[in-house]
Amino acid sequence: MGFRIIANDQDVRICVFMVGLPARGKSFISQKIVRYLSWLSIKVKCFNVGSFRRQLGITQPDAEFFNFANQEYVNIRRQSVINTMESMFQWFEDENGTVAILDGTSITCERRTWLVEECEKHNIQPMFLESWSDNEDLIMENVKEINTKSPDYAHLDVASATRDFMKKIEYYEKVYETFDSEKDGHLTYVKMVNVSDEVIINKIETYLQSRIVFYVMNIRIKPRCIWLSRHGESIYNVEQKIGGDSILSERGLAYARKLKDMIEENAPGETLTVWTSTLKRTQETAQFLSFKKLQWKALDELDAGVCDGMTYEEIEAKYPEDFKARDADKYEYRYRGGESYRDVVIRLEPVIMELERQENILIITHQAVLRCIYAYFMNVPQEESPWMAIPLHTLMKLEPKAYGTKVTALKANIPAVSTYKEKGTSQVGENTKESQLHNILRRDSEVALSR
Ligand code: ATP
Ligand code: F6P
């Protein structure tokens, strides 16, 4: 429950200042922190200095604009930071925010001293997150990526954009002052060297700061796939009962066999690790896969407490108030003696952390748990995630990219019952089944980043 306490603590207000040369992954890291903390219900927002500069009318500047010898341009850039900070302070006040991320370069000591002073005036804890890299290949990859995504370079061909971007980096290098334990010992900072080859941590003082540090330490950027599947159809699914620890139906077993073929077809030659819950239906679904397997208690289905083993109709008849309350706020509703979606998210946090560290993983789990994992990767808001339709006998492939996650859903074409219950009814209906796949894919498959 630690995160709830933090999120409700009026006194904790943190600003994370990104530090580093262009193309060091600052926006990438900022967006990931936003996604992670908002998934944990912590009020967080990223403020991108480049966007504020564009609001001042400087939309597609060439490298000269970043020449620190040109005072006129330096002044405009300083104004962009001032405007960004004002907007950020306003957000803390108006929205009662907890964590703001200032996505700029903040590469000089003078600038950082000013940022700290401003934060002190507003009773906000400043924390710096530096991304330092001398890996030429990685930097060139990043430059390519940024040039295709950033509105600043939309008007240039790749070669000209790259040339201009490299010149911009050169200008920044001339004034760059990296974090150093002697001169910066008094500041709260994390310095990431070549992603997470080395991480230097200084003066982390609060629990929330330490969570952010721990999270960024686990970030990997190597391309990989995360495969997600619910278990095959179970006997309880057929009987429309929730919870329990039943075995698979014949059709569920057929899916388990098919899953092996689907993985071989879609991930030929790949080594995966398979994560299941401790319940029989996920293990039976994994039984034909010849990869290393790991059971997580944290992947067990949402605990329905006294309602475990009942159908939705029985719950509505026996606990009508509870049934209504759950429909009214499905994320927060906690079954008597059981769990809410919020509880599931909190217990899944170590799974997500480990998932960030790992390469290719196949997770075989349950409806509610899968919704929570999917919500993390796809940035699905809390009001929506418990209502997402994730059908049985469907394999999902998630590919985390620089600015979002690409999702592909593969249907096994083995019939299964629908376990989807719409709001306001106790029926789980075949008629909703067709729209289910549609429902998850309706979302933009790559979560857009505003830069
Ligand atoms: P700019 O200041 O020009 O906006 P930036 O530092 O914000 O640049 P991003 O736009 O975040 O850079 O760069 C995205 C790329 O950085 C992605 O391709 C991502 O894989 C890569 N990346 C992510 N983390 C790191 C890291 N710690 N070090 C270097 N590159 C990283
Ligand atoms: O019906 C299958 C199931 O996994 C149940 O065991 C579980 O209680 C339910 O789905 C979770 O879905 P919802 O939150 O929509 O009731």
Short mmCIF file of C-alpha atoms and ligand atoms in Angstrom, two decimals, residues 230 237 242-243 281 301 312 326 330 341 367-368 371 419, ligand 2:
data_model
loop_
_atom_site.label_atom_id
_atom_site.label_comp_id
_atom_site.label_asym_id
_atom_site.label_seq_id
_atom_site.Cartn_x
_atom_site.Cartn_y
_atom_site.Cartn_z
CA ARG A 230 -4.60 -15.65 -20.99
CA ASN A 237 -14.90 -20.42 -17.71
CA ILE A 242 -15.04 -16.80 -11.47
CA GLY A 243 -11.80 -17.53 -9.64
CA ARG A 281 -4.91 -23.36 -15.76
CA GLU A 301 -5.93 -13.96 -10.79
CA TYR A 312 -21.76 -13.11 -11.85
CA ARG A 326 -18.13 -2.94 -8.48
CA LYS A 330 -14.40 -1.41 -10.88
CA TYR A 341 -7.71 -3.90 -9.47
CA GLN A 367 -8.09 -11.81 -17.38
CA ALA A 368 -7.74 -9.13 -14.68
CA ARG A 371 -5.53 -6.11 -18.20
CA THR A 419 -15.86 -14.30 -20.01
O1 F6P B 2 -13.92 -15.11 -15.66
C1 F6P B 2 -12.55 -15.30 -15.67
C2 F6P B 2 -11.85 -14.43 -14.67
O2 F6P B 2 -10.46 -14.62 -14.80
C3 F6P B 2 -12.26 -14.63 -13.20
O3 F6P B 2 -11.55 -15.66 -12.53
C4 F6P B 2 -12.02 -13.28 -12.58
O4 F6P B 2 -12.69 -13.08 -11.36
C5 F6P B 2 -12.51 -12.39 -13.68
O5 F6P B 2 -12.15 -13.03 -14.90
C6 F6P B 2 -11.90 -10.99 -13.66
O6 F6P B 2 -12.59 -10.21 -14.59
P1 F6P B 2 -13.60 -9.04 -14.10
O7 F6P B 2 -12.73 -8.14 -13.31
O8 F6P B 2 -14.11 -8.44 -15.38
O9 F6P B 2 -14.69 -9.64 -13.27
#
